[in-house]
PDB file of C-alpha atoms in Angstrom:
ATOM      1  CA  MET A   3      55.148  37.943 159.699  1.00 41.00           C
ATOM      2  CA  ARG A   4      56.455  37.737 163.195  1.00 36.00           C
ATOM      3  CA  ARG A   5      59.885  36.656 163.704  1.00 37.00           C
ATOM      4  CA  SER A   6      61.710  35.061 165.954  1.00 39.00           C
ATOM      5  CA  VAL A   7      63.901  36.748 168.299  1.00 38.00           C
ATOM      6  CA  PRO A   8      66.092  35.894 171.530  1.00 43.00           C
ATOM      7  CA  PRO A   9      63.482  36.435 174.852  1.00 39.00           C
ATOM      8  CA  LEU A  10      64.383  39.808 176.837  1.00 35.00           C
ATOM      9  CA  GLU A  11      66.648  38.800 179.950  1.00 34.00           C
ATOM     10  CA  PRO A  12      64.359  39.753 183.488  1.00 31.00           C
ATOM     11  CA  PRO A  13      66.527  41.401 186.279  1.00 29.00           C
ATOM     12  CA  GLY A  14      68.672  39.401 188.176  1.00 31.00           C
ATOM     13  CA  SER A  15      69.151  37.008 185.008  1.00 30.00           C
ATOM     14  CA  ARG A  16      72.610  35.810 183.755  1.00 29.00           C
ATOM     15  CA  VAL A  17      73.620  38.698 181.667  1.00 31.00           C
ATOM     16  CA  THR A  18      74.651  41.170 184.232  1.00 29.00           C
ATOM     17  CA  ALA A  19      76.265  43.793 182.239  1.00 30.00           C
ATOM     18  CA  GLN A  20      75.486  44.773 178.498  1.00 31.00           C
ATOM     19  CA  ASN A  21      76.635  47.210 175.938  1.00 32.00           C
ATOM     20  CA  GLY A  22      76.754  47.941 172.654  1.00 32.00           C
ATOM     21  CA  THR A  23      78.113  44.606 171.461  1.00 33.00           C
ATOM     22  CA  GLY A  24      76.383  42.270 173.923  1.00 34.00           C
ATOM     23  CA  GLY A  25      76.288  40.620 177.199  1.00 35.00           C
ATOM     24  CA  GLU A  26      78.450  40.358 180.333  1.00 35.00           C
ATOM     25  CA  ARG A  27      81.424  42.684 180.287  1.00 36.00           C
ATOM     26  CA  PRO A  28      84.243  43.712 182.935  1.00 34.00           C
ATOM     27  CA  LEU A  29      83.890  47.769 183.168  1.00 36.00           C
ATOM     28  CA  PRO A  30      85.533  49.738 182.389  1.00 40.00           C
ATOM     29  CA  CYS A  31      86.805  49.201 178.903  1.00 59.00           C
ATOM     30  CA  ASN A  32      90.088  49.703 177.773  1.00 46.00           C
ATOM     31  CA  SER A  33      90.855  49.639 174.335  1.00 40.00           C
ATOM     32  CA  GLY A  34     103.728  39.163 162.896  1.00 38.00           C
ATOM     33  CA  ASP A  35     102.703  36.333 161.053  1.00 42.00           C
ATOM     34  CA  ALA A  36     100.579  33.988 163.193  1.00 40.00           C
ATOM     35  CA  THR A  37      99.581  31.375 160.977  1.00 40.00           C
ATOM     36  CA  ALA A  38     101.573  28.799 163.104  1.00 44.00           C
ATOM     37  CA  SER A  39      98.699  30.097 165.801  1.00 49.00           C
ATOM     38  CA  PRO A  40     100.798  30.164 168.922  1.00 50.00           C
ATOM     39  CA  LEU A  41      97.554  31.463 170.645  1.00 56.00           C
ATOM     40  CA  PHE A  42      96.191  27.767 169.508  1.00 48.00           C
ATOM     41  CA  PHE A  43      98.490  25.570 171.086  1.00 45.00           C
ATOM     42  CA  ARG A  44      99.350  27.741 174.416  1.00 51.00           C
ATOM     43  CA  PHE A  45      95.318  27.469 175.133  1.00 53.00           C
ATOM     44  CA  ALA A  46      93.367  24.762 174.914  1.00 52.00           C
ATOM     45  CA  THR A  47      89.397  25.361 174.041  1.00 56.00           C
ATOM     46  CA  PRO A  48      87.545  24.005 177.254  1.00 54.00           C
ATOM     47  CA  MET A  49      85.408  21.085 176.643  1.00 56.00           C
ATOM     48  CA  THR A  50      81.827  21.494 178.334  1.00 59.00           C
ATOM     49  CA  ASP A  51      78.394  21.523 176.923  1.00 64.00           C
ATOM     50  CA  ASP A  52      77.664  24.117 179.334  1.00 79.00           C
ATOM     51  CA  PRO A  53      77.325  27.770 177.676  1.00 80.00           C
ATOM     52  CA  ARG A  54      77.875  29.659 180.891  1.00 85.00           C
ATOM     53  CA  GLU A  55      80.981  27.730 181.313  1.00 90.00           C
ATOM     54  CA  LEU A  56      82.480  28.081 178.265  1.00 92.00           C
ATOM     55  CA  ARG A  57      81.886  31.746 177.886  1.00 92.00           C
ATOM     56  CA  GLN A  58      83.353  32.253 181.162  1.00 93.00           C
ATOM     57  CA  ARG A  59      86.732  30.128 180.582  1.00 94.00           C
ATOM     58  CA  LEU A  60      86.986  31.552 177.135  1.00 95.00           C
ATOM     59  CA  ARG A  61      86.738  35.287 178.679  1.00 94.00           C
ATOM     60  CA  GLU A  62      89.437  34.462 180.729  1.00 95.00           C
ATOM     61  CA  LEU A  63      91.835  32.986 178.481  1.00 95.00           C
ATOM     62  CA  ARG A  64      91.175  36.120 176.287  1.00 96.00           C
ATOM     63  CA  ARG A  65      92.158  38.445 178.894  1.00 95.00           C
ATOM     64  CA  ALA A  66      94.730  36.477 179.650  1.00 95.00           C
ATOM     65  CA  LEU A  67      96.403  37.358 176.357  1.00 96.00           C
ATOM     66  CA  PRO A  68      99.136  39.642 176.604  1.00 97.00           C
ATOM     67  CA  ALA A  69      98.736  42.861 174.393  1.00 96.00           C
ATOM     68  CA  ALA A  70     101.958  42.357 172.370  1.00 97.00           C
ATOM     69  CA  GLU A  71      99.755  39.213 171.344  1.00 97.00           C
ATOM     70  CA  GLN A  72      96.430  41.050 170.930  1.00 97.00           C
ATOM     71  CA  ARG A  73      97.830  43.055 168.702  1.00 98.00           C
ATOM     72  CA  GLN A  74      99.883  40.016 166.763  1.00 98.00           C
ATOM     73  CA  ALA A  75      96.596  38.634 166.347  1.00 98.00           C
ATOM     74  CA  ALA A  76      94.563  41.863 165.058  1.00 98.00           C
ATOM     75  CA  LEU A  77      96.879  42.219 162.388  1.00 98.00           C
ATOM     76  CA  ALA A  78      96.904  38.962 161.177  1.00 98.00           C
ATOM     77  CA  VAL A  79      93.421  39.016 160.670  1.00 98.00           C
ATOM     78  CA  ALA A  80      93.842  42.048 158.908  1.00 98.00           C
ATOM     79  CA  ARG A  81      96.534  40.701 156.811  1.00 98.00           C
ATOM     80  CA  ARG A  82      94.439  37.634 156.491  1.00 97.00           C
ATOM     81  CA  LEU A  83      91.312  39.624 154.509  1.00 98.00           C
ATOM     82  CA  GLU A  84      93.397  42.196 152.250  1.00 96.00           C
ATOM     83  CA  ASP A  85      92.613  39.716 148.994  1.00 96.00           C
ATOM     84  CA  TRP A  86      88.744  38.529 150.297  1.00 98.00           C
ATOM     85  CA  PRO A  87      86.477  39.122 147.820  1.00 97.00           C
ATOM     86  CA  PRO A  88      83.475  40.071 150.677  1.00 97.00           C
ATOM     87  CA  TRP A  89      86.069  42.885 152.518  1.00 98.00           C
ATOM     88  CA  THR A  90      87.222  44.498 149.548  1.00 97.00           C
ATOM     89  CA  SER A  91      83.904  44.878 147.473  1.00 97.00           C
ATOM     90  CA  ALA A  92      82.130  45.892 150.860  1.00 98.00           C
ATOM     91  CA  VAL A  93      81.143  49.502 151.470  1.00 98.00           C
ATOM     92  CA  ARG A  94      79.471  49.918 154.232  1.00 98.00           C
ATOM     93  CA  ILE A  95      81.199  48.180 157.008  1.00 98.00           C
ATOM     94  CA  ALA A  96      80.171  47.975 160.738  1.00 98.00           C
ATOM     95  CA  GLY A  97      82.773  47.002 163.934  1.00 98.00           C
ATOM     96  CA  TYR A  98      82.735  47.151 167.482  1.00 97.00           C
ATOM     97  CA  TRP A  99      84.693  48.309 170.287  1.00 95.00           C
ATOM     98  CA  ALA A 100      86.702  45.463 171.688  1.00 95.00           C
ATOM     99  CA  CYS A 101      86.738  45.013 175.448  1.00 92.00           C
ATOM    100  CA  GLY A 102      88.256  41.939 177.562  1.00 91.00           C
ATOM    101  CA  GLY A 103      90.430  40.917 175.062  1.00 94.00           C
ATOM    102  CA  GLU A 104      88.567  40.454 172.447  1.00 96.00           C
ATOM    103  CA  LEU A 105      89.954  40.316 169.114  1.00 98.00           C
ATOM    104  CA  ASP A 106      90.419  44.236 167.653  1.00 98.00           C
ATOM    105  CA  PRO A 107      89.367  45.010 164.530  1.00 98.00           C
ATOM    106  CA  ALA A 108      91.041  48.200 164.812  1.00 97.00           C
ATOM    107  CA  PRO A 109      93.720  47.241 162.020  1.00 98.00           C
ATOM    108  CA  LEU A 110      90.739  45.928 159.913  1.00 98.00           C
ATOM    109  CA  LEU A 111      88.636  49.590 160.263  1.00 98.00           C
ATOM    110  CA  GLU A 112      91.450  51.615 159.962  1.00 97.00           C
ATOM    111  CA  ARG A 113      92.444  49.991 156.233  1.00 97.00           C
ATOM    112  CA  ALA A 114      88.353  50.577 155.590  1.00 98.00           C
ATOM    113  CA  ARG A 115      89.020  54.608 156.112  1.00 97.00           C
ATOM    114  CA  ALA A 116      91.826  54.911 154.239  1.00 96.00           C
ATOM    115  CA  ALA A 117      90.055  52.973 151.543  1.00 97.00           C
ATOM    116  CA  GLY A 118      87.278  55.182 151.433  1.00 97.00           C
ATOM    117  CA  ARG A 119      84.506  52.927 152.879  1.00 98.00           C
ATOM    118  CA  SER A 120      82.196  53.925 155.420  1.00 98.00           C
ATOM    119  CA  VAL A 121      82.715  52.453 159.069  1.00 98.00           C
ATOM    120  CA  TYR A 122      80.048  52.364 161.447  1.00 98.00           C
ATOM    121  CA  LEU A 123      79.523  51.283 165.067  1.00 97.00           C
ATOM    122  CA  PRO A 124      77.578  49.584 167.840  1.00 95.00           C
ATOM    123  CA  VAL A 125      74.925  52.155 169.672  1.00 95.00           C
ATOM    124  CA  LEU A 126      72.888  50.480 172.556  1.00 91.00           C
ATOM    125  CA  THR A 127      69.438  51.907 172.798  1.00 87.00           C
ATOM    126  CA  GLY A 128      66.801  51.129 175.066  1.00 79.00           C
ATOM    127  CA  GLU A 129      67.169  47.844 177.181  1.00 76.00           C
ATOM    128  CA  TYR A 130      68.329  45.749 174.263  1.00 79.00           C
ATOM    129  CA  SER A 131      68.777  47.314 170.571  1.00 87.00           C
ATOM    130  CA  LEU A 132      71.235  47.738 168.628  1.00 91.00           C
ATOM    131  CA  HIS A 133      71.673  50.347 166.124  1.00 94.00           C
ATOM    132  CA  PHE A 134      74.720  51.097 163.960  1.00 97.00           C
ATOM    133  CA  ALA A 135      76.509  55.075 164.219  1.00 97.00           C
ATOM    134  CA  PRO A 136      78.691  56.117 161.688  1.00 97.00           C
ATOM    135  CA  SER A 137      82.270  56.497 163.272  1.00 96.00           C
ATOM    136  CA  LEU A 138      84.825  58.831 161.810  1.00 91.00           C
ATOM    137  CA  PRO A 139      88.785  59.711 163.495  1.00 89.00           C
ATOM    138  CA  GLY A 140      88.751  62.158 165.844  1.00 89.00           C
ATOM    139  CA  ALA A 141      84.751  62.312 166.069  1.00 92.00           C
ATOM    140  CA  PRO A 142      83.017  62.778 169.472  1.00 94.00           C
ATOM    141  CA  LEU A 143      82.011  59.422 171.376  1.00 95.00           C
ATOM    142  CA  ARG A 144      80.222  58.827 174.426  1.00 94.00           C
ATOM    143  CA  ARG A 145      80.120  56.166 176.861  1.00 93.00           C
ATOM    144  CA  ASN A 146      76.908  53.778 176.943  1.00 87.00           C
ATOM    145  CA  ARG A 147      75.516  52.957 180.648  1.00 82.00           C
ATOM    146  CA  PHE A 148      77.985  50.006 180.723  1.00 79.00           C
ATOM    147  CA  LYS A 149      80.788  52.606 180.114  1.00 87.00           C
ATOM    148  CA  ILE A 150      81.576  51.706 176.572  1.00 89.00           C
ATOM    149  CA  PRO A 151      82.592  54.229 173.675  1.00 94.00           C
ATOM    150  CA  GLU A 152      80.162  54.840 171.205  1.00 96.00           C
ATOM    151  CA  PRO A 153      79.866  57.786 168.359  1.00 96.00           C
ATOM    152  CA  ASP A 154      78.031  60.738 169.800  1.00 95.00           C
ATOM    153  CA  VAL A 155      75.768  61.366 166.869  1.00 94.00           C
ATOM    154  CA  SER A 156      72.268  62.315 165.989  1.00 94.00           C
ATOM    155  CA  PRO A 157      69.774  59.090 165.786  1.00 94.00           C
ATOM    156  CA  LEU A 158      69.254  60.154 162.052  1.00 95.00           C
ATOM    157  CA  GLU A 159      73.080  59.534 161.236  1.00 95.00           C
ATOM    158  CA  TRP A 160      72.328  55.682 162.195  1.00 96.00           C
ATOM    159  CA  LEU A 161      72.271  53.148 159.636  1.00 95.00           C
ATOM    160  CA  GLU A 162      69.151  50.331 159.705  1.00 94.00           C
ATOM    161  CA  PRO A 163      71.299  46.705 160.216  1.00 96.00           C
ATOM    162  CA  SER A 164      70.299  45.833 156.638  1.00 96.00           C
ATOM    163  CA  ARG A 165      71.840  48.170 155.050  1.00 97.00           C
ATOM    164  CA  LEU A 166      75.511  47.051 156.198  1.00 98.00           C
ATOM    165  CA  ASP A 167      77.237  45.080 153.855  1.00 98.00           C
ATOM    166  CA  LEU A 168      79.660  43.465 156.407  1.00 98.00           C
ATOM    167  CA  VAL A 169      79.477  42.871 159.899  1.00 98.00           C
ATOM    168  CA  LEU A 170      82.361  42.449 162.228  1.00 98.00           C
ATOM    169  CA  THR A 171      80.894  40.606 164.761  1.00 98.00           C
ATOM    170  CA  PRO A 172      82.321  40.215 168.221  1.00 96.00           C
ATOM    171  CA  LEU A 173      82.237  36.300 169.821  1.00 96.00           C
ATOM    172  CA  VAL A 174      83.043  34.273 172.372  1.00 96.00           C
ATOM    173  CA  ALA A 175      83.118  31.141 170.780  1.00 96.00           C
ATOM    174  CA  PHE A 176      82.264  29.769 167.174  1.00 97.00           C
ATOM    175  CA  ASP A 177      81.974  26.091 165.825  1.00 95.00           C
ATOM    176  CA  ARG A 178      82.495  25.033 162.320  1.00 92.00           C
ATOM    177  CA  THR A 179      78.444  25.686 161.321  1.00 94.00           C
ATOM    178  CA  GLY A 180      78.799  28.976 162.142  1.00 96.00           C
ATOM    179  CA  MET A 181      76.978  29.197 165.153  1.00 96.00           C
ATOM    180  CA  ARG A 182      77.955  31.945 167.262  1.00 96.00           C
ATOM    181  CA  LEU A 183      78.012  32.183 171.035  1.00 94.00           C
ATOM    182  CA  GLY A 184      77.864  35.717 172.292  1.00 91.00           C
ATOM    183  CA  MET A 185      78.330  37.578 175.520  1.00 86.00           C
ATOM    184  CA  GLY A 186      74.842  36.487 176.497  1.00 80.00           C
ATOM    185  CA  GLY A 187      72.715  39.676 175.856  1.00 83.00           C
ATOM    186  CA  GLY A 188      71.175  38.417 171.934  1.00 88.00           C
ATOM    187  CA  PHE A 189      71.911  42.410 170.712  1.00 92.00           C
ATOM    188  CA  TYR A 190      72.771  40.356 167.243  1.00 96.00           C
ATOM    189  CA  ASP A 191      70.726  38.122 167.163  1.00 95.00           C
ATOM    190  CA  ARG A 192      67.751  40.785 167.314  1.00 94.00           C
ATOM    191  CA  ALA A 193      69.388  42.809 165.322  1.00 96.00           C
ATOM    192  CA  PHE A 194      69.877  40.665 162.428  1.00 97.00           C
ATOM    193  CA  ALA A 195      66.873  38.432 162.906  1.00 96.00           C
ATOM    194  CA  PHE A 196      65.360  38.910 159.569  1.00 97.00           C
ATOM    195  CA  LEU A 197      68.176  37.344 158.203  1.00 96.00           C
ATOM    196  CA  ARG A 198      66.569  34.067 159.718  1.00 94.00           C
ATOM    197  CA  ASP A 199      62.808  34.834 157.911  1.00 95.00           C
ATOM    198  CA  PRO A 200      62.869  32.803 154.938  1.00 93.00           C
ATOM    199  CA  ALA A 201      60.561  35.366 153.253  1.00 96.00           C
ATOM    200  CA  TYR A 202      63.163  38.357 153.568  1.00 95.00           C
ATOM    201  CA  ARG A 203      64.107  39.830 150.233  1.00 95.00           C
ATOM    202  CA  GLY A 204      66.038  42.640 151.029  1.00 96.00           C
ATOM    203  CA  HIS A 205      69.818  43.390 151.678  1.00 96.00           C
ATOM    204  CA  ARG A 206      71.919  40.716 153.445  1.00 97.00           C
ATOM    205  CA  PRO A 207      74.513  42.236 155.339  1.00 98.00           C
ATOM    206  CA  MET A 208      77.348  39.074 155.710  1.00 98.00           C
ATOM    207  CA  LEU A 209      78.159  38.295 159.435  1.00 98.00           C
ATOM    208  CA  LEU A 210      81.902  37.809 160.151  1.00 98.00           C
ATOM    209  CA  GLY A 211      83.290  36.186 163.098  1.00 98.00           C
ATOM    210  CA  LEU A 212      86.197  37.508 164.565  1.00 98.00           C
ATOM    211  CA  GLY A 213      88.249  35.531 167.154  1.00 98.00           C
ATOM    212  CA  TYR A 214      91.164  33.830 168.303  1.00 98.00           C
ATOM    213  CA  GLU A 215      91.852  30.293 167.120  1.00 97.00           C
ATOM    214  CA  PHE A 216      91.068  29.085 170.603  1.00 96.00           C
ATOM    215  CA  GLN A 217      87.847  30.068 170.353  1.00 97.00           C
ATOM    216  CA  GLN A 218      86.494  27.830 167.986  1.00 95.00           C
ATOM    217  CA  THR A 219      85.048  24.744 169.899  1.00 92.00           C
ATOM    218  CA  ALA A 220      83.021  21.801 169.539  1.00 85.00           C
ATOM    219  CA  GLU A 221      79.461  21.640 168.189  1.00 87.00           C
ATOM    220  CA  LEU A 222      77.484  24.795 169.951  1.00 93.00           C
ATOM    221  CA  VAL A 223      73.844  24.331 170.996  1.00 87.00           C
ATOM    222  CA  ARG A 224      71.340  25.689 168.233  1.00 87.00           C
ATOM    223  CA  GLN A 225      68.879  27.615 170.046  1.00 87.00           C
ATOM    224  CA  ALA A 226      65.958  29.067 167.847  1.00 89.00           C
ATOM    225  CA  TRP A 227      66.847  32.405 167.837  1.00 90.00           C
ATOM    226  CA  ASP A 228      70.334  32.228 167.045  1.00 94.00           C
ATOM    227  CA  VAL A 229      71.586  33.872 163.934  1.00 96.00           C
ATOM    228  CA  PRO A 230      74.765  31.935 162.441  1.00 96.00           C
ATOM    229  CA  LEU A 231      77.910  33.358 160.760  1.00 97.00           C
ATOM    230  CA  ALA A 232      78.712  33.658 157.140  1.00 97.00           C
ATOM    231  CA  ALA A 233      82.122  33.210 158.199  1.00 98.00           C
ATOM    232  CA  ALA A 234      84.880  33.903 161.223  1.00 98.00           C
ATOM    233  CA  VAL A 235      88.253  34.363 160.774  1.00 98.00           C
ATOM    234  CA  THR A 236      91.228  34.300 162.895  1.00 98.00           C
ATOM    235  CA  GLU A 237      95.037  34.636 163.364  1.00 97.00           C
ATOM    236  CA  ALA A 238      95.191  31.137 161.672  1.00 97.00           C
ATOM    237  CA  ALA A 239      92.660  30.631 159.269  1.00 97.00           C
ATOM    238  CA  LEU A 240      89.417  31.987 157.503  1.00 97.00           C
ATOM    239  CA  TYR A 241      86.366  30.277 157.933  1.00 97.00           C
ATOM    240  CA  VAL A 242      83.341  29.830 155.020  1.00 97.00           C
ATOM    241  CA  PHE A 243      80.831  28.354 156.297  1.00 95.00           C
ATOM    242  CA  ALA A 244      77.925  26.897 154.040  1.00 81.00           C
ATOM    243  CA  GLU A 245      75.363  24.319 155.102  1.00 62.00           C
ATOM    244  CA  GLY A 246      76.250  23.759 158.188  1.00 57.00           C
ATOM    245  CA  SER A 247      80.423  23.024 157.561  1.00 60.00           C
ATOM    246  CA  ALA A 248      83.319  25.029 157.129  1.00 67.00           C
ATOM    247  CA  SER A 249      86.201  25.152 154.585  1.00 72.00           C
ATOM    248  CA  ALA A 250      89.495  26.941 156.125  1.00 71.00           C
ATOM    249  CA  THR A 251      91.924  28.935 153.937  1.00 77.00           C
ATOM    250  CA  VAL A 252      94.766  28.860 156.100  1.00 69.00           C
TER     251      VAL A 252
END
């Protein structure tokens, strides 16, 4: 059965720089209780129907966050997931290398390793393919063609996306139906296109979006190739999506 995947972006299109987490990025990459969500009150989500404009504005807001506030939000997200069953039961967890003010999954990945779970990071191969390689503390890294660090291991050690349990997914925006706006490259939508296949009966990884509360926005435009999130977590709340709606735990 043919699976719907997002079209490749031709040279000179809106995607000007991709990496292992997808889409346009600034180069090079540098790697308290937030229940009241001060970030939400400081930054109002831009109201626009244009994905490119929304992406640009939210990326600016992310990059404007002081490092201390980014760290505070990352720790708040880690605390929020401490007792969440999908997190506590996951054995093979994929993260990402945070860039441009993205919500940093490092505290979560540190806790996963401490609990004896397997951690993986994205590896960009070819033009638009995404794979996942084991990530161990102190293991060698290499920079892909967009200067994003990724594990320097043999492809024989890569894990197929379908074998992951939980995928910590970067995002630019998300809505209350679980739709995700990424960086524009479609890497995650391609890697997890099998989740959209009604005939697929294999293991189903859970896609968990990580972001700041101000990245929640009005309903996003749904494309045929979009793979929705199962849940999203911010410094303020955990959102679980089901049948086009969300239940939030604050």
